[in-house]
Amino acid sequence: MTMRSILLTGGTGFIGTLLTRQLSGQGHQLTVLSRNPERVPLICGPGTKGLGKFEDITPDQRFDAVINLAGAPIFDKRWTEAQKRIIWDSRVLLTDRLFETLERLAIKPEVLISGSAIGYYGNQGDTVLDEETPAKDDFSHRLCSAWENSALQAEQLDIRVCLIRTGLVLGHGGGLLQRMLLPFKLGLGGRIGAGNQWMSWIHRQDWINIACAMLNDESMRGPYNATAPNPVTNREFTETLAAYLKRPALLPIPAWALKLLLGEMSELVLGSQRVMPLRLINELGFSFEYNDLQSALTEALSSHRD
């Protein structure tokens, strides 16, 4: 593998920290944009350079690749109009600023890998979704569509753009799964609503493997679904997690209560997206390390089982 100079946004997050450590271990030179650049080497590994703002990048700097994962947490707070603006700006406007930075560079990167999410498709029930499926309009779709369009501006600069539409990421020490652990370990977990909505998940290591493929395979461009090929219903996810933790799952959360509690944000957990990684499988023959939910949970939660 050729050593590269790589610029990352969102490099200190749940996915980014493991990604940066893997890339650094492969010999790449990493620069991570962060609000706390002095902490970057501690979080992402020694040798990783922290950068406080885009303006610190000079036109003569050279990056072979850019990975754009920045974005305010989407589950942290109720979706007031102000919070939705924070979520939007931290993705769309930041990516616009990234594009303006790329415009200034004398030598352009070869590739931009930019984050997105399967929220792009909207709530589509039992419909099997691939990269060509038309979307249903809601806030998640509008957000992801604008985010992707912002990244695609880089094609004007003759930069190859890959869009990584991410599902529910499972991994050790973070993500949504980490927040589910306490109620489930206390025996207070249960399905959400009827439990028939589809959850399209991916193990964090498979996500990283997809990103690395995008770095190295010049044929890859456009959107790819970063989800395992075996999505499950919320009921199946709940039962599998409870069984792994050796706990009952007896307390379902009624849909009406969730809507009352979370408002519009409840669509993230009540909505259904049955997503397949069709392009990865058909075009690349991509091999997932974690094909089934049981193996993914076993790795992600090995330290939590009694």
mmCIF file of C-alpha atoms in Angstrom:
data_model
loop_
_atom_site.group_PDB
_atom_site.id
_atom_site.type_symbol
_atom_site.label_atom_id
_atom_site.label_comp_id
_atom_site.label_asym_id
_atom_site.label_seq_id
_atom_site.Cartn_x
_atom_site.Cartn_y
_atom_site.Cartn_z
ATOM 1 C CA MET A 1 0.000 0.000 0.000
ATOM 2 C CA THR A 2 1.362 3.425 -0.981
ATOM 3 C CA MET A 3 1.915 5.809 1.931
ATOM 4 C CA ARG A 4 -0.417 8.787 1.724
ATOM 5 C CA SER A 5 -0.940 12.120 3.397
ATOM 6 C CA ILE A 6 -4.560 12.134 4.576
ATOM 7 C CA LEU A 7 -6.730 14.947 5.970
ATOM 8 C CA LEU A 8 -9.628 13.870 8.202
ATOM 9 C CA THR A 9 -12.572 15.671 9.729
ATOM 10 C CA GLY A 10 -14.411 13.827 12.492
ATOM 11 C CA GLY A 11 -11.262 11.847 13.194
ATOM 12 C CA THR A 12 -11.763 11.871 16.978
ATOM 13 C CA GLY A 13 -15.227 10.280 16.901
ATOM 14 C CA PHE A 14 -16.403 6.708 17.445
ATOM 15 C CA ILE A 15 -15.446 5.593 13.942
ATOM 16 C CA GLY A 16 -12.653 8.108 13.386
ATOM 17 C CA THR A 17 -10.478 7.098 16.334
ATOM 18 C CA LEU A 18 -10.175 3.480 15.202
ATOM 19 C CA LEU A 19 -9.832 4.531 11.556
ATOM 20 C CA THR A 20 -6.983 6.940 12.292
ATOM 21 C CA ARG A 21 -5.116 4.368 14.354
ATOM 22 C CA GLN A 22 -5.434 1.772 11.588
ATOM 23 C CA LEU A 23 -4.325 4.194 8.884
ATOM 24 C CA SER A 24 -1.433 5.423 11.009
ATOM 25 C CA GLY A 25 -0.379 1.835 11.618
ATOM 26 C CA GLN A 26 -0.259 1.354 7.844
ATOM 27 C CA GLY A 27 2.242 4.193 7.585
ATOM 28 C CA HIS A 28 0.003 7.013 6.368
ATOM 29 C CA GLN A 29 0.583 10.590 7.523
ATOM 30 C CA LEU A 30 -2.585 11.906 9.147
ATOM 31 C CA THR A 31 -3.855 15.423 9.841
ATOM 32 C CA VAL A 32 -7.082 15.627 11.874
ATOM 33 C CA LEU A 33 -9.284 18.723 12.053
ATOM 34 C CA SER A 34 -10.481 19.122 15.644
ATOM 35 C CA ARG A 35 -11.797 21.753 18.051
ATOM 36 C CA ASN A 36 -9.069 20.504 20.417
ATOM 37 C CA PRO A 37 -6.073 19.914 18.142
ATOM 38 C CA GLU A 38 -3.678 19.469 21.052
ATOM 39 C CA ARG A 39 -5.586 16.340 22.114
ATOM 40 C CA VAL A 40 -5.499 14.686 18.684
ATOM 41 C CA PRO A 41 -2.262 12.679 19.258
ATOM 42 C CA LEU A 42 -3.681 11.346 22.533
ATOM 43 C CA ILE A 43 -6.963 10.266 20.942
ATOM 44 C CA CYS A 44 -5.816 9.211 17.481
ATOM 45 C CA GLY A 45 -2.302 8.024 18.188
ATOM 46 C CA PRO A 46 1.174 9.549 18.268
ATOM 47 C CA GLY A 47 2.344 11.019 15.014
ATOM 48 C CA THR A 48 -1.139 12.245 14.097
ATOM 49 C CA LYS A 49 -1.196 16.019 13.634
ATOM 50 C CA GLY A 50 -4.035 18.121 15.031
ATOM 51 C CA LEU A 51 -5.423 21.082 13.117
ATOM 52 C CA GLY A 52 -7.699 23.715 14.652
ATOM 53 C CA LYS A 53 -9.369 25.225 11.590
ATOM 54 C CA PHE A 54 -9.455 25.033 7.807
ATOM 55 C CA GLU A 55 -7.747 28.423 7.581
ATOM 56 C CA ASP A 56 -4.571 26.837 8.958
ATOM 57 C CA ILE A 57 -4.218 24.857 5.716
ATOM 58 C CA THR A 58 -1.991 26.727 3.286
ATOM 59 C CA PRO A 59 -2.392 26.464 -0.516
ATOM 60 C CA ASP A 60 0.954 24.710 -0.874
ATOM 61 C CA GLN A 61 0.021 21.872 1.487
ATOM 62 C CA ARG A 62 -0.571 18.536 -0.170
ATOM 63 C CA PHE A 63 -3.052 15.842 0.803
ATOM 64 C CA ASP A 64 -3.429 12.696 -1.249
ATOM 65 C CA ALA A 65 -6.835 11.920 0.242
ATOM 66 C CA VAL A 66 -9.513 13.532 2.409
ATOM 67 C CA ILE A 67 -11.954 11.686 4.689
ATOM 68 C CA ASN A 68 -14.880 13.824 5.863
ATOM 69 C CA LEU A 69 -16.767 12.396 8.861
ATOM 70 C CA ALA A 70 -17.557 15.512 10.894
ATOM 71 C CA GLY A 71 -21.020 16.060 12.305
ATOM 72 C CA ALA A 72 -22.740 16.881 15.596
ATOM 73 C CA PRO A 73 -24.237 13.806 17.338
ATOM 74 C CA ILE A 74 -27.681 13.198 15.918
ATOM 75 C CA PHE A 75 -29.167 11.371 18.950
ATOM 76 C CA ASP A 76 -27.945 13.691 21.711
ATOM 77 C CA LYS A 77 -30.779 16.209 21.948
ATOM 78 C CA ARG A 78 -34.419 16.620 20.960
ATOM 79 C CA TRP A 79 -34.787 17.960 17.417
ATOM 80 C CA THR A 80 -35.782 21.533 18.082
ATOM 81 C CA GLU A 81 -35.368 23.854 15.122
ATOM 82 C CA ALA A 82 -32.169 25.152 16.711
ATOM 83 C CA GLN A 83 -30.782 21.625 17.182
ATOM 84 C CA LYS A 84 -31.671 20.681 13.609
ATOM 85 C CA ARG A 85 -29.716 23.718 12.447
ATOM 86 C CA ILE A 86 -26.683 22.586 14.480
ATOM 87 C CA ILE A 87 -26.926 19.095 12.961
ATOM 88 C CA TRP A 88 -27.263 20.586 9.459
ATOM 89 C CA ASP A 89 -24.478 23.141 9.766
ATOM 90 C CA SER A 90 -22.020 20.656 11.291
ATOM 91 C CA ARG A 91 -22.397 18.480 8.200
ATOM 92 C CA VAL A 92 -23.469 20.540 5.207
ATOM 93 C CA LEU A 93 -21.845 23.892 5.946
ATOM 94 C CA LEU A 94 -18.673 22.232 7.205
ATOM 95 C CA THR A 95 -18.460 20.239 3.971
ATOM 96 C CA ASP A 96 -18.975 23.467 2.015
ATOM 97 C CA ARG A 97 -16.018 24.948 3.901
ATOM 98 C CA LEU A 98 -14.000 21.829 3.170
ATOM 99 C CA PHE A 99 -14.721 22.261 -0.532
ATOM 100 C CA GLU A 100 -13.584 25.888 -0.379
ATOM 101 C CA THR A 101 -10.358 24.681 1.254
ATOM 102 C CA LEU A 102 -9.813 22.116 -1.495
ATOM 103 C CA GLU A 103 -10.330 24.854 -4.076
ATOM 104 C CA ARG A 104 -7.408 26.777 -2.561
ATOM 105 C CA LEU A 105 -4.950 23.900 -2.743
ATOM 106 C CA ALA A 106 -2.426 24.100 -5.547
ATOM 107 C CA ILE A 107 -2.366 20.298 -5.821
ATOM 108 C CA LYS A 108 -5.734 18.615 -5.320
ATOM 109 C CA PRO A 109 -6.306 15.341 -3.443
ATOM 110 C CA GLU A 110 -6.985 12.246 -5.499
ATOM 111 C CA VAL A 111 -10.080 11.227 -3.547
ATOM 112 C CA LEU A 112 -12.648 12.584 -1.088
ATOM 113 C CA ILE A 113 -14.500 10.042 1.056
ATOM 114 C CA SER A 114 -17.461 11.814 2.606
ATOM 115 C CA GLY A 115 -19.910 10.674 5.241
ATOM 116 C CA SER A 116 -23.619 10.206 4.719
ATOM 117 C CA ALA A 117 -26.199 7.876 6.247
ATOM 118 C CA ILE A 118 -28.939 5.472 5.283
ATOM 119 C CA GLY A 119 -31.319 8.143 6.539
ATOM 120 C CA TYR A 120 -30.933 9.321 2.944
ATOM 121 C CA TYR A 121 -33.702 6.872 1.940
ATOM 122 C CA GLY A 122 -36.280 7.965 4.477
ATOM 123 C CA ASN A 123 -38.811 5.619 6.110
ATOM 124 C CA GLN A 124 -39.598 2.889 3.561
ATOM 125 C CA GLY A 125 -41.054 0.018 5.562
ATOM 126 C CA ASP A 126 -40.237 -3.453 4.216
ATOM 127 C CA THR A 127 -38.933 -2.229 0.853
ATOM 128 C CA VAL A 128 -35.441 -3.545 0.103
ATOM 129 C CA LEU A 129 -33.270 -0.495 -0.549
ATOM 130 C CA ASP A 130 -30.150 -0.222 -2.682
ATOM 131 C CA GLU A 131 -28.174 2.743 -3.971
ATOM 132 C CA GLU A 132 -30.616 3.303 -6.851
ATOM 133 C CA THR A 133 -33.803 3.335 -4.750
ATOM 134 C CA PRO A 134 -35.673 6.679 -4.797
ATOM 135 C CA ALA A 135 -35.855 8.332 -1.382
ATOM 136 C CA LYS A 136 -38.855 9.327 0.743
ATOM 137 C CA ASP A 137 -38.734 12.952 1.824
ATOM 138 C CA ASP A 138 -38.148 13.786 5.494
ATOM 139 C CA PHE A 139 -35.553 15.714 7.504
ATOM 140 C CA SER A 140 -33.045 12.845 7.441
ATOM 141 C CA HIS A 141 -33.271 12.570 3.671
ATOM 142 C CA ARG A 142 -32.954 16.318 3.139
ATOM 143 C CA LEU A 143 -29.946 16.410 5.467
ATOM 144 C CA CYS A 144 -28.136 13.499 3.815
ATOM 145 C CA SER A 145 -28.955 14.704 0.308
ATOM 146 C CA ALA A 146 -27.588 18.191 0.982
ATOM 147 C CA TRP A 147 -24.518 16.672 2.708
ATOM 148 C CA GLU A 148 -23.812 14.476 -0.302
ATOM 149 C CA ASN A 149 -24.368 17.285 -2.794
ATOM 150 C CA SER A 150 -21.941 19.467 -0.881
ATOM 151 C CA ALA A 151 -19.271 16.739 -1.113
ATOM 152 C CA LEU A 152 -19.967 16.136 -4.802
ATOM 153 C CA GLN A 153 -18.857 19.704 -5.539
ATOM 154 C CA ALA A 154 -15.316 18.314 -5.334
ATOM 155 C CA GLU A 155 -15.884 16.537 -8.646
ATOM 156 C CA GLN A 156 -15.611 19.992 -10.233
ATOM 157 C CA LEU A 157 -11.969 19.929 -9.097
ATOM 158 C CA ASP A 158 -11.381 16.539 -10.748
ATOM 159 C CA ILE A 159 -11.400 14.810 -7.342
ATOM 160 C CA ARG A 160 -12.906 11.318 -7.137
ATOM 161 C CA VAL A 161 -15.762 11.399 -4.603
ATOM 162 C CA CYS A 162 -17.058 8.407 -2.646
ATOM 163 C CA LEU A 163 -20.155 8.759 -0.453
ATOM 164 C CA ILE A 164 -20.478 6.290 2.411
ATOM 165 C CA ARG A 165 -24.112 5.856 3.503
ATOM 166 C CA THR A 166 -23.676 4.478 7.002
ATOM 167 C CA GLY A 167 -26.110 2.334 8.962
ATOM 168 C CA LEU A 168 -26.168 1.644 12.706
ATOM 169 C CA VAL A 169 -22.495 1.151 13.606
ATOM 170 C CA LEU A 170 -21.688 -1.582 16.129
ATOM 171 C CA GLY A 171 -18.369 -1.589 17.906
ATOM 172 C CA HIS A 172 -16.687 -1.635 21.281
ATOM 173 C CA GLY A 173 -16.902 1.403 23.525
ATOM 174 C CA GLY A 174 -19.323 3.756 21.808
ATOM 175 C CA GLY A 175 -22.150 4.435 19.401
ATOM 176 C CA LEU A 176 -25.852 3.821 19.902
ATOM 177 C CA LEU A 177 -25.219 0.286 21.146
ATOM 178 C CA GLN A 178 -23.304 1.656 24.133
ATOM 179 C CA ARG A 179 -26.348 3.699 25.145
ATOM 180 C CA MET A 180 -28.595 0.651 24.947
ATOM 181 C CA LEU A 181 -26.462 -1.434 27.297
ATOM 182 C CA LEU A 182 -27.540 -0.113 30.696
ATOM 183 C CA PRO A 183 -31.301 -0.630 30.342
ATOM 184 C CA PHE A 184 -30.772 -4.041 28.737
ATOM 185 C CA LYS A 185 -28.302 -5.160 31.421
ATOM 186 C CA LEU A 186 -30.866 -4.113 34.029
ATOM 187 C CA GLY A 187 -33.509 -6.203 32.277
ATOM 188 C CA LEU A 188 -35.375 -3.059 31.215
ATOM 189 C CA GLY A 189 -34.841 -3.384 27.469
ATOM 190 C CA GLY A 190 -37.457 -4.168 24.885
ATOM 191 C CA ARG A 191 -38.572 -3.652 21.342
ATOM 192 C CA ILE A 192 -39.476 -0.182 20.092
ATOM 193 C CA GLY A 193 -43.081 0.159 18.973
ATOM 194 C CA ALA A 194 -44.264 -2.966 17.155
ATOM 195 C CA GLY A 195 -40.641 -3.922 16.519
ATOM 196 C CA ASN A 196 -41.271 -4.544 12.819
ATOM 197 C CA GLN A 197 -39.084 -1.691 11.596
ATOM 198 C CA TRP A 198 -35.835 -2.720 9.926
ATOM 199 C CA MET A 199 -32.442 -1.888 11.407
ATOM 200 C CA SER A 200 -29.569 -1.906 8.943
ATOM 201 C CA TRP A 201 -26.335 -2.248 10.890
ATOM 202 C CA ILE A 202 -22.617 -2.602 10.227
ATOM 203 C CA HIS A 203 -19.669 -3.543 12.398
ATOM 204 C CA ARG A 204 -17.183 -0.707 12.809
ATOM 205 C CA GLN A 205 -14.300 -2.773 11.402
ATOM 206 C CA ASP A 206 -16.235 -3.504 8.211
ATOM 207 C CA TRP A 207 -16.967 0.220 7.867
ATOM 208 C CA ILE A 208 -13.239 0.917 8.127
ATOM 209 C CA ASN A 209 -12.480 -1.795 5.585
ATOM 210 C CA ILE A 210 -14.917 -0.133 3.168
ATOM 211 C CA ALA A 211 -13.242 3.257 3.655
ATOM 212 C CA CYS A 212 -9.823 1.703 3.027
ATOM 213 C CA ALA A 213 -11.138 0.108 -0.169
ATOM 214 C CA MET A 214 -12.327 3.537 -1.295
ATOM 215 C CA LEU A 215 -8.871 4.963 -0.673
ATOM 216 C CA ASN A 216 -7.204 2.353 -2.836
ATOM 217 C CA ASP A 217 -9.693 1.412 -5.566
ATOM 218 C CA GLU A 218 -9.833 4.118 -8.227
ATOM 219 C CA SER A 219 -12.959 2.557 -9.742
ATOM 220 C CA MET A 220 -15.023 3.453 -6.669
ATOM 221 C CA ARG A 221 -17.048 6.653 -6.862
ATOM 222 C CA GLY A 222 -20.514 7.857 -5.887
ATOM 223 C CA PRO A 223 -22.741 6.426 -3.107
ATOM 224 C CA TYR A 224 -22.221 3.083 -1.358
ATOM 225 C CA ASN A 225 -24.391 1.595 1.367
ATOM 226 C CA ALA A 226 -22.157 0.811 4.346
ATOM 227 C CA THR A 227 -24.401 -1.829 5.907
ATOM 228 C CA ALA A 228 -24.011 -5.546 6.525
ATOM 229 C CA PRO A 229 -25.891 -7.742 4.026
ATOM 230 C CA ASN A 230 -28.231 -9.080 6.745
ATOM 231 C CA PRO A 231 -30.424 -6.320 8.200
ATOM 232 C CA VAL A 232 -32.745 -7.324 11.053
ATOM 233 C CA THR A 233 -36.010 -6.059 12.482
ATOM 234 C CA ASN A 234 -35.962 -4.121 15.724
ATOM 235 C CA ARG A 235 -37.625 -7.106 17.412
ATOM 236 C CA GLU A 236 -34.842 -9.448 16.234
ATOM 237 C CA PHE A 237 -32.142 -6.949 17.231
ATOM 238 C CA THR A 238 -33.688 -6.603 20.694
ATOM 239 C CA GLU A 239 -34.020 -10.350 21.217
ATOM 240 C CA THR A 240 -30.474 -11.036 20.012
ATOM 241 C CA LEU A 241 -28.975 -8.349 22.252
ATOM 242 C CA ALA A 242 -30.962 -9.499 25.303
ATOM 243 C CA ALA A 243 -30.027 -13.140 24.722
ATOM 244 C CA TYR A 244 -26.359 -12.253 24.398
ATOM 245 C CA LEU A 245 -26.487 -10.336 27.694
ATOM 246 C CA LYS A 246 -28.552 -13.145 29.276
ATOM 247 C CA ARG A 247 -31.308 -10.735 30.215
ATOM 248 C CA PRO A 248 -35.038 -10.630 29.492
ATOM 249 C CA ALA A 249 -36.414 -8.070 27.050
ATOM 250 C CA LEU A 250 -39.857 -7.560 28.510
ATOM 251 C CA LEU A 251 -40.492 -3.826 28.404
ATOM 252 C CA PRO A 252 -41.390 -2.609 24.926
ATOM 253 C CA ILE A 253 -41.509 1.142 24.400
ATOM 254 C CA PRO A 254 -44.832 2.190 22.841
ATOM 255 C CA ALA A 255 -44.511 4.253 19.693
ATOM 256 C CA TRP A 256 -46.769 6.978 21.101
ATOM 257 C CA ALA A 257 -44.547 7.374 24.187
ATOM 258 C CA LEU A 258 -41.428 7.636 22.049
ATOM 259 C CA LYS A 259 -43.031 10.283 19.830
ATOM 260 C CA LEU A 260 -44.061 12.213 22.929
ATOM 261 C CA LEU A 261 -40.573 11.942 24.414
ATOM 262 C CA LEU A 262 -38.449 12.543 21.320
ATOM 263 C CA GLY A 263 -40.737 14.401 18.943
ATOM 264 C CA GLU A 264 -39.536 14.379 15.327
ATOM 265 C CA MET A 265 -36.314 12.590 16.324
ATOM 266 C CA SER A 266 -38.397 9.465 17.053
ATOM 267 C CA GLU A 267 -38.437 8.800 13.295
ATOM 268 C CA LEU A 268 -34.816 7.653 13.620
ATOM 269 C CA VAL A 269 -35.833 4.622 15.685
ATOM 270 C CA LEU A 270 -39.434 4.111 14.517
ATOM 271 C CA GLY A 271 -38.579 4.504 10.841
ATOM 272 C CA SER A 272 -37.642 1.472 8.772
ATOM 273 C CA GLN A 273 -34.757 1.130 6.325
ATOM 274 C CA ARG A 274 -34.047 -2.334 4.935
ATOM 275 C CA VAL A 275 -30.781 -1.505 3.213
ATOM 276 C CA MET A 276 -28.541 -3.780 1.153
ATOM 277 C CA PRO A 277 -24.903 -2.997 0.184
ATOM 278 C CA LEU A 278 -25.592 -3.904 -3.433
ATOM 279 C CA ARG A 279 -22.757 -1.955 -5.059
ATOM 280 C CA LEU A 280 -20.147 -3.321 -2.636
ATOM 281 C CA ILE A 281 -21.263 -6.899 -3.296
ATOM 282 C CA ASN A 282 -21.985 -6.769 -7.033
ATOM 283 C CA GLU A 283 -19.240 -4.423 -8.209
ATOM 284 C CA LEU A 284 -16.426 -5.230 -5.775
ATOM 285 C CA GLY A 285 -17.239 -8.646 -4.348
ATOM 286 C CA PHE A 286 -16.633 -7.038 -0.951
ATOM 287 C CA SER A 287 -16.235 -9.548 1.868
ATOM 288 C CA PHE A 288 -17.684 -8.591 5.258
ATOM 289 C CA GLU A 289 -15.867 -9.783 8.374
ATOM 290 C CA TYR A 290 -19.146 -9.581 10.317
ATOM 291 C CA ASN A 291 -22.057 -10.824 8.209
ATOM 292 C CA ASP A 292 -24.501 -11.640 10.987
ATOM 293 C CA LEU A 293 -25.673 -9.723 14.034
ATOM 294 C CA GLN A 294 -24.584 -12.388 16.529
ATOM 295 C CA SER A 295 -20.933 -12.272 15.463
ATOM 296 C CA ALA A 296 -20.945 -8.467 15.421
ATOM 297 C CA LEU A 297 -22.392 -8.258 18.943
ATOM 298 C CA THR A 298 -19.981 -10.915 20.197
ATOM 299 C CA GLU A 299 -17.011 -8.780 19.166
ATOM 300 C CA ALA A 300 -18.510 -5.444 20.179
ATOM 301 C CA LEU A 301 -19.723 -6.539 23.606
ATOM 302 C CA SER A 302 -17.273 -9.267 24.619
ATOM 303 C CA SER A 303 -16.317 -7.368 27.794
ATOM 304 C CA HIS A 304 -19.955 -6.793 28.870
ATOM 305 C CA ARG A 305 -21.251 -10.318 29.156
ATOM 306 C CA ASP A 306 -21.555 -11.892 32.597
#
